[in-house]
Coordinates of C-alpha atoms in Angstrom, one line a residue:
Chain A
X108 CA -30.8 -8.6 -27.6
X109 CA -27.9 -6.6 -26.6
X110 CA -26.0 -8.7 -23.2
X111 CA -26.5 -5.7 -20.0
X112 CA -23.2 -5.5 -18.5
X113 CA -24.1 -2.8 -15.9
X114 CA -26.8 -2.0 -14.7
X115 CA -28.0 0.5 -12.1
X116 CA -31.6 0.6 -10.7
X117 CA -32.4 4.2 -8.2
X118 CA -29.3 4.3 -6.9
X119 CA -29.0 7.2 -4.3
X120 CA -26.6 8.3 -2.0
X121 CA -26.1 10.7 0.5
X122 CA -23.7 11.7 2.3
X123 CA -24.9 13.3 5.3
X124 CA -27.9 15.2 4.8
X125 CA -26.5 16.0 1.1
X126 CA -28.1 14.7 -1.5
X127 CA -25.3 13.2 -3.8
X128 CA -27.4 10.7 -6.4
X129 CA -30.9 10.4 -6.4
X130 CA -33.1 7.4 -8.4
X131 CA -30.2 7.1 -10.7
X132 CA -31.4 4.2 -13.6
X133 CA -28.9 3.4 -16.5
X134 CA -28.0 0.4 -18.5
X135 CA -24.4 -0.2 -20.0
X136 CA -24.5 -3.3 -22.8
X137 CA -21.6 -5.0 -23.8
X138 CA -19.1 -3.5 -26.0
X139 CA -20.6 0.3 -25.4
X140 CA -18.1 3.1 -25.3
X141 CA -20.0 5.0 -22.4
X142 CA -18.8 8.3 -21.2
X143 CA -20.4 10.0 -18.1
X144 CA -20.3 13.8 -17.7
X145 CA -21.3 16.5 -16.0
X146 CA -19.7 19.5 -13.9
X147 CA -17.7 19.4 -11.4
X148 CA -19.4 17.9 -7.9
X149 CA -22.2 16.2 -10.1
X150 CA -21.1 13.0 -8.4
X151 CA -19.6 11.1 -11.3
X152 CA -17.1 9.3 -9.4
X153 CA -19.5 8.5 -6.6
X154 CA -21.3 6.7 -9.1
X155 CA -18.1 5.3 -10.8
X156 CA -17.2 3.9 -7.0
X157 CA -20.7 2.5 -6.5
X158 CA -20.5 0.8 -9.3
X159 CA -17.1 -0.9 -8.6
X160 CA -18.2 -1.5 -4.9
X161 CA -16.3 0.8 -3.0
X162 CA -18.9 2.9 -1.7
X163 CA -22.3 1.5 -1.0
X164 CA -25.5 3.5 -2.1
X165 CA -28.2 4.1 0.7
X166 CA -31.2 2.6 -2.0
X167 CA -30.8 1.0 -5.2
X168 CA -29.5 -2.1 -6.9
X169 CA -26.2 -2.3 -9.0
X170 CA -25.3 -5.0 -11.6
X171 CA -22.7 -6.2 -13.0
X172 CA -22.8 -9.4 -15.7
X173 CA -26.5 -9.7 -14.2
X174 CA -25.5 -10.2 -10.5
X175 CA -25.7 -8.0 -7.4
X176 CA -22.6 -6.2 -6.9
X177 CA -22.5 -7.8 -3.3
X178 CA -22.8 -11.1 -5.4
X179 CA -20.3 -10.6 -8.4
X180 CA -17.0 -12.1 -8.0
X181 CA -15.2 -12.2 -11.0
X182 CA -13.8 -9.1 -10.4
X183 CA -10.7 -10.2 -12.8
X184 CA -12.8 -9.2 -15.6
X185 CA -13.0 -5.4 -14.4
X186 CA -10.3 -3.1 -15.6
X187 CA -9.5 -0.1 -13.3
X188 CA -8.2 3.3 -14.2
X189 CA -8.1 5.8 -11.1
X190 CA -7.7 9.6 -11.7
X191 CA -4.1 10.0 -12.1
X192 CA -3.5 12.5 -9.4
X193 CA -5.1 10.1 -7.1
X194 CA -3.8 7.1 -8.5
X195 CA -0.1 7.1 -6.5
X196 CA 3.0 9.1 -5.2
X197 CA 5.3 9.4 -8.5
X198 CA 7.7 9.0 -5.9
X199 CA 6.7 5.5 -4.9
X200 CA 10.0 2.9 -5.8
X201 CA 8.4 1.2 -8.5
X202 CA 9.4 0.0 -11.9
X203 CA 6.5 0.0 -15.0
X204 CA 7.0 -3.8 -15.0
X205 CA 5.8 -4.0 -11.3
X206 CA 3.3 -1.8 -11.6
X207 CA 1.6 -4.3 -14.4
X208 CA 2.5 -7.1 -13.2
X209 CA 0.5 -5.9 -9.4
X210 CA -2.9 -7.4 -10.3
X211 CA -2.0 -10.7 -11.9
X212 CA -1.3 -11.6 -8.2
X213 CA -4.8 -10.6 -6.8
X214 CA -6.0 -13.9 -6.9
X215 CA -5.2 -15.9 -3.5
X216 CA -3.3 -18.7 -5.3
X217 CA 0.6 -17.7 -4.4
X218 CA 1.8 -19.9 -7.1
X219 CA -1.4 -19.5 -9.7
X220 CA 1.0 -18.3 -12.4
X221 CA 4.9 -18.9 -13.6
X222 CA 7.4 -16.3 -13.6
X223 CA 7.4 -16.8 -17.7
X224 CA 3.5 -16.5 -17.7
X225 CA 3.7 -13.1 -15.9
X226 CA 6.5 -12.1 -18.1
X227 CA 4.3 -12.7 -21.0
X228 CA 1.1 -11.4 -19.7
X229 CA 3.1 -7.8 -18.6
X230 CA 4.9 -7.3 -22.2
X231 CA 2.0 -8.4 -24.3
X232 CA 0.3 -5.7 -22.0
X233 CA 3.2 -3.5 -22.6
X234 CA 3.2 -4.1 -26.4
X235 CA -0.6 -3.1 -26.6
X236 CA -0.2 0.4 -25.5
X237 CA 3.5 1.1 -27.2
X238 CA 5.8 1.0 -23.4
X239 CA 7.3 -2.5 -23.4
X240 CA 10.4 -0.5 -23.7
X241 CA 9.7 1.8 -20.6
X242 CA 9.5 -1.7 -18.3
X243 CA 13.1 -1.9 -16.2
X244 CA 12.4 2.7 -15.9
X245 CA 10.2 3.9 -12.5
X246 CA 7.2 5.0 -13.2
X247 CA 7.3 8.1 -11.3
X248 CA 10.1 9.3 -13.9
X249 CA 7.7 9.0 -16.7
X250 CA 5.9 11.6 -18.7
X251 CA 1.8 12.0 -17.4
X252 CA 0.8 10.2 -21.2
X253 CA 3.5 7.7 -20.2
X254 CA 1.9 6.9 -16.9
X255 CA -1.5 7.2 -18.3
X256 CA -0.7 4.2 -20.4
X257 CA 1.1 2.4 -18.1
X258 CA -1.9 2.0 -16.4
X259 CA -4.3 1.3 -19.2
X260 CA -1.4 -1.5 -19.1
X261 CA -2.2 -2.4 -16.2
X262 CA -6.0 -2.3 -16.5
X263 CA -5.7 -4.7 -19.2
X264 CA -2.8 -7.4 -17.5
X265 CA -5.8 -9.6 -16.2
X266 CA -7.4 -9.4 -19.8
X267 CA -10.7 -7.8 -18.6
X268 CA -14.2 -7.0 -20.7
X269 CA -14.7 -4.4 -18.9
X270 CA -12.8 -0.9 -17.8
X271 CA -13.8 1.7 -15.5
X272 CA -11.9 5.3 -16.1
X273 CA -12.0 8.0 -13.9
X274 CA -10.9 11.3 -15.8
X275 CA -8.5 9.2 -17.3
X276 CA -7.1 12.4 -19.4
X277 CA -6.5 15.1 -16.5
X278 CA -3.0 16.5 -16.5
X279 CA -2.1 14.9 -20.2
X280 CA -1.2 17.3 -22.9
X281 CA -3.2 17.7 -26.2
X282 CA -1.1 15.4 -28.2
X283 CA -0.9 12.6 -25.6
X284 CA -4.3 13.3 -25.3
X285 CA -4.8 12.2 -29.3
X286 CA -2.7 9.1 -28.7
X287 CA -4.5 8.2 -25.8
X288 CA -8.0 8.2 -27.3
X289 CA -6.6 6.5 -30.1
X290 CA -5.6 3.6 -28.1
X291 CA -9.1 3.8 -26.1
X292 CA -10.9 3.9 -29.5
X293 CA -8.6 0.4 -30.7
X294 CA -9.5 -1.9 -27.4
X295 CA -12.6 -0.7 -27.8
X296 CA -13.7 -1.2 -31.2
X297 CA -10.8 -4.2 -32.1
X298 CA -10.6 -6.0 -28.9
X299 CA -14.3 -5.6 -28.0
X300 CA -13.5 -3.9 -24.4
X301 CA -16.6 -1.7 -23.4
X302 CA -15.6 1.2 -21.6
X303 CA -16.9 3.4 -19.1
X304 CA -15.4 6.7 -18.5
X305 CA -15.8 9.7 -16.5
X306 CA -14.7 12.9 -18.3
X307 CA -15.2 16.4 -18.4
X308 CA -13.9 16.5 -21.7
X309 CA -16.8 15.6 -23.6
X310 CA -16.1 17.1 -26.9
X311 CA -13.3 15.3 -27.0
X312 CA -14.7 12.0 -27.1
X313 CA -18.2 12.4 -28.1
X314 CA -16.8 11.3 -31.8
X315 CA -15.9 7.9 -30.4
X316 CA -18.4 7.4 -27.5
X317 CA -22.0 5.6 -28.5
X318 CA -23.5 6.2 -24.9
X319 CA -23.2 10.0 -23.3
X320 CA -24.7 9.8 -19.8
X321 CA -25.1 13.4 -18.3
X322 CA -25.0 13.5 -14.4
X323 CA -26.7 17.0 -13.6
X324 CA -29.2 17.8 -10.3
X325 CA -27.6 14.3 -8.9
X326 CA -29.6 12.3 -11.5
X327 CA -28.7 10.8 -14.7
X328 CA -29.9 11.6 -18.1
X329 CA -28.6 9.7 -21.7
X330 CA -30.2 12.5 -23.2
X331 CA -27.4 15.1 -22.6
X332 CA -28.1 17.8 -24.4
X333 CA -26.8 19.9 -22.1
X334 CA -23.5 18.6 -22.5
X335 CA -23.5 19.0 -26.4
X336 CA -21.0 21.0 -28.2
X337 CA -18.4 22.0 -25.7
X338 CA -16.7 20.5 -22.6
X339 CA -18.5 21.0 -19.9
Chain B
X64 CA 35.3 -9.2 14.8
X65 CA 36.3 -12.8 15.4
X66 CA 37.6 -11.7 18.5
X67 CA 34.4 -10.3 19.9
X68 CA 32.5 -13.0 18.7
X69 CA 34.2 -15.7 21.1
X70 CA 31.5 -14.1 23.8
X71 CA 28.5 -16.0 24.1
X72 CA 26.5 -12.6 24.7
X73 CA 28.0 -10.9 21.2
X74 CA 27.1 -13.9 19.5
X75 CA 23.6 -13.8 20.4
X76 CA 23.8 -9.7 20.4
X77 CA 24.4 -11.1 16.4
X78 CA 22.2 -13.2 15.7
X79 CA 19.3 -10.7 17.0
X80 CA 20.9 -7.8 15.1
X81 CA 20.9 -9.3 12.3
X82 CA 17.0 -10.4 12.8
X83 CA 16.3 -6.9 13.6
X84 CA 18.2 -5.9 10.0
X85 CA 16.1 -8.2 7.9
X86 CA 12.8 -7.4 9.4
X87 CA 12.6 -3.5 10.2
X88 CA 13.2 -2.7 6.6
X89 CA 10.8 -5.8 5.7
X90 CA 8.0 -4.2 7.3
X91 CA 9.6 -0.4 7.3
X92 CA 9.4 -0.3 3.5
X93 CA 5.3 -0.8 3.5
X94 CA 4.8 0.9 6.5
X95 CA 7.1 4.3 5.1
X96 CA 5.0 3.7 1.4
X97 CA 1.9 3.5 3.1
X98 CA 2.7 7.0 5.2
X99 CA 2.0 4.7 8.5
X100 CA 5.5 5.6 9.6
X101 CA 4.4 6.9 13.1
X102 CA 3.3 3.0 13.8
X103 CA 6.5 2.4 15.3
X104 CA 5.9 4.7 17.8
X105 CA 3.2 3.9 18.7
X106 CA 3.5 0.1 18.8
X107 CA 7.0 0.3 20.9
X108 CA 5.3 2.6 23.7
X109 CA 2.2 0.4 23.5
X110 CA 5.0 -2.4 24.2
X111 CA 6.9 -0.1 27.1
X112 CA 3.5 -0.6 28.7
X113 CA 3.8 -4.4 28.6
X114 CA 7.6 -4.4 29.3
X115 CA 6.8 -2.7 32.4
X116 CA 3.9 -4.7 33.4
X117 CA 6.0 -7.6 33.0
X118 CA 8.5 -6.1 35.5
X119 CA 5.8 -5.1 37.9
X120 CA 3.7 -8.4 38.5
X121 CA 7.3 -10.6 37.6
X122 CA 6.2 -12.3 34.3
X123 CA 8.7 -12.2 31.3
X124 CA 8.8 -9.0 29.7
X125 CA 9.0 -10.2 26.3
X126 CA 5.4 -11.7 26.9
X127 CA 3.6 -8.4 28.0
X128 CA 4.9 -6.5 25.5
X129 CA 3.9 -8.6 22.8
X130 CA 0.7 -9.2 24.4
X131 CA 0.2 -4.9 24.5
X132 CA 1.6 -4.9 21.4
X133 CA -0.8 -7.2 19.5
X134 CA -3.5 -5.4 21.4
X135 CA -2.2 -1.8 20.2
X136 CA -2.3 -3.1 16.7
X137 CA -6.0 -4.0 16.9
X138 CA -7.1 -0.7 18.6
X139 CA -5.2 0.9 16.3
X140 CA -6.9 -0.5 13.3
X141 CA -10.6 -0.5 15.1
X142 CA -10.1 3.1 16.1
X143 CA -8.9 3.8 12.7
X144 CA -12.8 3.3 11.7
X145 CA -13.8 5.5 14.1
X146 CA -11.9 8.3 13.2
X147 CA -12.1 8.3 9.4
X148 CA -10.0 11.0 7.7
X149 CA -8.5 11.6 10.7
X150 CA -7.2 8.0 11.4
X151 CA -3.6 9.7 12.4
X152 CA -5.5 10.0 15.9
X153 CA -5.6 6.5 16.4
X154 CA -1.8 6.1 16.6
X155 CA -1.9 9.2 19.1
X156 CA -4.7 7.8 21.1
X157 CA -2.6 4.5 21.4
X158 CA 0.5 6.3 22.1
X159 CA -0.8 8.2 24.6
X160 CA -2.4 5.4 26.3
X161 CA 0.9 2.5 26.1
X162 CA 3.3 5.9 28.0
X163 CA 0.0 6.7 30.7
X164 CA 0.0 3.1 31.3
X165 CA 4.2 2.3 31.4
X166 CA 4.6 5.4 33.4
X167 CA 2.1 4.0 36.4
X168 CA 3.5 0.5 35.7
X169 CA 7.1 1.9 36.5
X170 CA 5.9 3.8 39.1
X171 CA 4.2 0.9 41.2
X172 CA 7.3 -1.2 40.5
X173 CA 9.6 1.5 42.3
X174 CA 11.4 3.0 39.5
X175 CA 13.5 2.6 37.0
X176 CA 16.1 -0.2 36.9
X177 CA 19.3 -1.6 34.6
X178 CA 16.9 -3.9 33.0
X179 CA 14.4 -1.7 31.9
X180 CA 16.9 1.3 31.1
X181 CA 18.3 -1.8 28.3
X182 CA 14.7 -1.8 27.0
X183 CA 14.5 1.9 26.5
X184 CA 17.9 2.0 24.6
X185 CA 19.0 -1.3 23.8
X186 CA 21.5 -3.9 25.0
X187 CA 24.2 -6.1 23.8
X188 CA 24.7 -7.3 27.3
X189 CA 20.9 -8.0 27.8
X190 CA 19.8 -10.6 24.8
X191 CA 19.5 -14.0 26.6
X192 CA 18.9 -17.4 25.0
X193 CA 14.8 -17.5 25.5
X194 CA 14.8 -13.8 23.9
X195 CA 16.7 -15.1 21.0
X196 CA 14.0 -18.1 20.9
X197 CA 11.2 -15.8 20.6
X198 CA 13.2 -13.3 18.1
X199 CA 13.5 -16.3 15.7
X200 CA 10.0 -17.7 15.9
X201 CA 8.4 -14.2 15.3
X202 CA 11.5 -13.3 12.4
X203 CA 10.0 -16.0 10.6
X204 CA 6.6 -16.1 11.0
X205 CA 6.9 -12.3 9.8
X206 CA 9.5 -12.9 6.5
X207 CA 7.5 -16.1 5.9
X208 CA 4.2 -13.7 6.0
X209 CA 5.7 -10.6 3.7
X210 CA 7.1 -13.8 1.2
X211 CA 3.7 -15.4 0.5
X212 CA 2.3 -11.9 0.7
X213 CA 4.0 -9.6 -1.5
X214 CA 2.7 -8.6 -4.0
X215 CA -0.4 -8.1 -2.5
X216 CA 1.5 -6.1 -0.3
X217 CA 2.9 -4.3 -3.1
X218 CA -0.9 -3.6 -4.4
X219 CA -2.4 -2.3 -1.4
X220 CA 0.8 0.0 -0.9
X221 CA 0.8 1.4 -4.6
X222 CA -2.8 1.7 -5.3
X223 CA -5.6 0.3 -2.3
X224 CA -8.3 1.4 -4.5
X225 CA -6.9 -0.8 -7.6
X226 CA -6.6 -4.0 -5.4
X227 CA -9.6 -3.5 -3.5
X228 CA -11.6 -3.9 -6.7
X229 CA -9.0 -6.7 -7.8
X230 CA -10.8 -9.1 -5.1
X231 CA -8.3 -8.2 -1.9
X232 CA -9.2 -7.8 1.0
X233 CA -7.6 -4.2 1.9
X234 CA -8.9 -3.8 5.2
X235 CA -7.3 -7.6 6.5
X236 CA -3.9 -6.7 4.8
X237 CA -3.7 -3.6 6.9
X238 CA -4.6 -5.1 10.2
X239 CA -2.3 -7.5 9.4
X240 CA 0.7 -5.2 8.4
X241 CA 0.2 -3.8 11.6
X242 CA 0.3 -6.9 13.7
X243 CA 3.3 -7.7 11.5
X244 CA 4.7 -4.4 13.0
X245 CA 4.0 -5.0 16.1
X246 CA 6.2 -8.5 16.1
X247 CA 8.8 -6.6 14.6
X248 CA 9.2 -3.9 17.4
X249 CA 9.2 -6.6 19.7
X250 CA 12.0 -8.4 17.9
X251 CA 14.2 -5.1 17.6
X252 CA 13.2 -4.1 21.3
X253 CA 16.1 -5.7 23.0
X254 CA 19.1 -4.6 20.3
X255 CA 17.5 -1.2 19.4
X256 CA 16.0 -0.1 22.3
X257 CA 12.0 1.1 22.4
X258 CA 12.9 4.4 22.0
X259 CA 14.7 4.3 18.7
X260 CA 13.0 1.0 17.3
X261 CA 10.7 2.6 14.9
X262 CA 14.1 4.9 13.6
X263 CA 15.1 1.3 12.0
X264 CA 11.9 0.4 10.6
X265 CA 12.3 3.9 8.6
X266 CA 15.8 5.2 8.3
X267 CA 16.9 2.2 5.9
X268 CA 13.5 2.3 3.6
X269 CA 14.4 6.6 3.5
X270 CA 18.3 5.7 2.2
X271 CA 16.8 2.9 -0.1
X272 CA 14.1 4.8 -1.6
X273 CA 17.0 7.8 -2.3
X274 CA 19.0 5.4 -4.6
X275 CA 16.1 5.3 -7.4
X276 CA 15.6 1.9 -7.9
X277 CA 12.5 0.1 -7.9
X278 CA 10.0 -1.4 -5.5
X279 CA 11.6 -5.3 -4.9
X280 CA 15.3 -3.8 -5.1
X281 CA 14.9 -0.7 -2.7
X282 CA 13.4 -3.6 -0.2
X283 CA 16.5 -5.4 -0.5
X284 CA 18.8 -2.7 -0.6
X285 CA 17.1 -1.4 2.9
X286 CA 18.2 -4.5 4.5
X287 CA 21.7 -4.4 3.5
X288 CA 21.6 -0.8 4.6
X289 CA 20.3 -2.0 7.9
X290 CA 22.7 -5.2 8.2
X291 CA 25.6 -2.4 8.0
X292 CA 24.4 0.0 10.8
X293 CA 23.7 -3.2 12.7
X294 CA 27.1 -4.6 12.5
X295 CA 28.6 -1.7 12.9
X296 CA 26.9 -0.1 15.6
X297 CA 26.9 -3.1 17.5
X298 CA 31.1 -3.0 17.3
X299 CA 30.8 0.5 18.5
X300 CA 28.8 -0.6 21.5
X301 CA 30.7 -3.3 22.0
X302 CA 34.5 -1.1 22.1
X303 CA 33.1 2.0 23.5
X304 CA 30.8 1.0 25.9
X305 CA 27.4 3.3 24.6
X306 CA 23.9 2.1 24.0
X307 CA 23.7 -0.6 20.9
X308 CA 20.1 1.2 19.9
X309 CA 22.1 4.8 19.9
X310 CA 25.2 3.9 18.3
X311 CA 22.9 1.9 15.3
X312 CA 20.5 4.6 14.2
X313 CA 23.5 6.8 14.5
X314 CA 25.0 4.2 11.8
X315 CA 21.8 4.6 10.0
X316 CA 21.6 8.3 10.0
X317 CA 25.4 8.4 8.7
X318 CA 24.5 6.4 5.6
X319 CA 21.8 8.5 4.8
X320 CA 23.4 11.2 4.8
X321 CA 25.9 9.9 3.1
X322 CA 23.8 8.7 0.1
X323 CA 21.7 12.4 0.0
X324 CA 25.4 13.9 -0.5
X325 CA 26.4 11.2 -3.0
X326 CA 23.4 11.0 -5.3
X327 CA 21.6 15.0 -4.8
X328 CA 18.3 15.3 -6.9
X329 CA 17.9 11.5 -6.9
X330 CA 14.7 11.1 -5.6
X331 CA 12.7 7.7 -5.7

């Protein structure tokens, strides 16, 4: 029996008197490359935020490892990748290697890990997505596929089963693009990661995803045939 | 230098200056990163109100406007929820209320005086030895605070969504910046002057974040930015007889021009 990693049970939200999600129901099993799409104000990263706890849904249950989101703790385990745009000022003052290095600390322990641990942890990170030479530049000077990976980096510094992506692709050119999915395809597939990602791209990925959730008249559907053939 | 140092008054004018330099930048650089730079504002006027309250029923100064300053912080943050996406109103709500409030104060205490004119501009003459007291207790408690905390500080700065779901509690560390804020305007109060403390908590982080280095170095490099217009403003104040708060963001402004000429198009 395949191990349910995610679960969500009729979710809905609103937000005001709008309907956003309605009786949502979906399972995500261990080791799935899921991809959720649907146009644009389907509410695809409402759900993505209800499922990492930053927005609470009016009904419905979510799960994670079998526990109630307001139960789950281990949130070391969950990988992270914002939107890009959203994701920071590329003027902020901050090198690659502090940017990777910002979620070992999350745990309350000041002195949980050495300074040679960390070092470790953010070039193996590094290493696994081809920028362990990018660590001493600022991020803000780096290419959009630079910073993409710089933050699958960090998504992967606390060694995590699971990651969340929010249009992880938006803004990268064609080639990075390639790379990118490449490197998505390895964590998945070699290091066992199961990914959940938001994209409008679905042609793009539909080679490499298993799941295709399609968010359309604020429910979900697995059976996307909508989506089929071209980005939506 | 060594000269003006044999008065007790410049050495204590000093040692607050240089507790001012350490932590405006401190808490400056999250405060600018976090785009909370009108804080300062609003916590020094919140602290006028205090200042003034002190003068008007005869308790210590220092006192009330810590006391209205801690309590600015809190509205600030509760008011915050009120007004989501517009939480800039809370800082002008606050505002608003701490010059309504210093104004009457001021008023019912018969007008202005020397004192209070060296806590609107700042003082070398006017740090005494219980002011310095307080300065160091709070100093610490807030370098000892940004030490322990940050790189969670860092997190919730660069990305609050990313270390909200990493397990930390977003919503405490930005209370608590502010209170840190609010200690730190009460610190610079007497050297910098209410009206030109929050200048100090951002002019140094704006010249650091110009030299394109990265998060931990630009912090440090705001201090010494800070410790120079300090020093040198106080000098000025000392030789020329002007305001120590004037003459130090002057200092401040001078560098970063100086830096935007020296290094054009390199941005942080």
């Amino acid at each position: 029996m395949q191990e349910s990693v995610l679960k969500g049970r009729d979710i809905t939200f609103k937000f005001g008197n709008n309907i956003i999600l309605e009786k949502c129901n979906f399972d995500i099993y261990k080791g799935d490359f899921s991809v959720i799409t649907g146009p644009n104000g389907s509410g695809k990263s409402t759900l993505l935020r209800i499922c990492l706890g930053l927005l609470k849904q009016q009904e419905g249950t979510v799960e994670i490892y079998g526990k109630s989101i307001d139960e789950f703790s281990n949130w070391k385990s969950i990988g992270y990748m914002p939107q890009r745009v959203e994701a920071f000022n590329p003027r902020f003052p901050a090198t690659v290697e502090e940017v990777v290095k910002a979620p070992l600390y999350s745990e309350s322990a000041f002195f949980s890990k050495n300074k040679e641990e960390i070092n470790n942890i953010v070039n193996k990170s590094l290493s696994s997505v081809g920028m362990e030479k990018y660590k001493k530049r600022l991020i803000g000077k780096l290419s959009i596929g630079q910073q993409q990976r710089v933050f699958i980096a960090k998504a992967l510094a606390n060694n995590p089963t699971i990651i969340f992506m929010d249009e992880p692709t938006a803004g990268i050119d064609n080639k990075s693009e390639k790379k990118f999915y490449d490197l998505l395809y390895n964590l998945n597939k070699i290091k066992g990661i199961t990914i959940i990602m938001i994209t409008h791209n679905y042609a793009d990925v539909k080679s490499m995803a298993n799941r295709i959730f399609c968010l359309n008249n604020n429910t979900i559907d697995e059976k996307c045939e909508a989506a089929e053939g071209s980005s939506i | 230098m060594i000269e003006v140092l044999q008065y007790g008054f410049m050495q204590r004018a000093f040692i607050a200056g240089i507790m001012v330099a350490v932590t405006c930048p401190l808490i400056g650089t999250f405060i600018v990163l976090k785009r909370l730079s009108m804080i300062g504002d609003t916590l020094s006027h919140a602290s006028l109100a205090g200042i003034a309250a002190g003068m008007l029923w005869g308790f210590y100064p220092f006192w009330g406007a810590l006391v209205f300053s801690i309590l600015a912080a809190i509205l600030i943050e509760r008011l915050r929820k009120s007004f989501a996406g517009y939480e800039e109103l809370s800082n002008s709500i606050i505002l608003s209320t701490g010059i309504a409030l210093a104004v009457v104060f001021v008023g019912l205490a018969k007008g202005y005086n020397a004192d209070l004119m060296g806590y609107l501009f700042g003082s070398i003459a006017a740090v005494s030895k219980q002011d310095i007291y307080i300065m160091l207790f709070l100093s610490a408690v807030i370098i000892v605070s940004v030490v322990v905390l940050y790189h969670k500080l860092f997190y919730i700065s660069f990305d609050s969504e990313g270390a909200q779901i990493s397990g930390i509690s977003v919503s405490f560390l930005n209370f608590y910046i502010t209170l840190l804020a609010s200690f730190t305007i009460v610190v610079s109060t007497r050297i910098v002057g209410i009206f030109m403390v929050s200048s100090l908590l951002v002019l140094p982080v704006a010249t650091a974040m110009q030299m394109g280095k990265g998060f931990k170095k630009s912090l440090f490099i705001s201090i010494i930015f800070a410790l120079i217009a300090v020093i040198f403003g106080l000098l000025f104040s000392y030789y020329l007889d002007i305001a120590s708060g004037g003459a130090i963001v002057l200092f401040s402004v001078l560098m970063l021009i100086i830096v935007l000429i020296i290094k054009p198009g390199k941005e942080a």
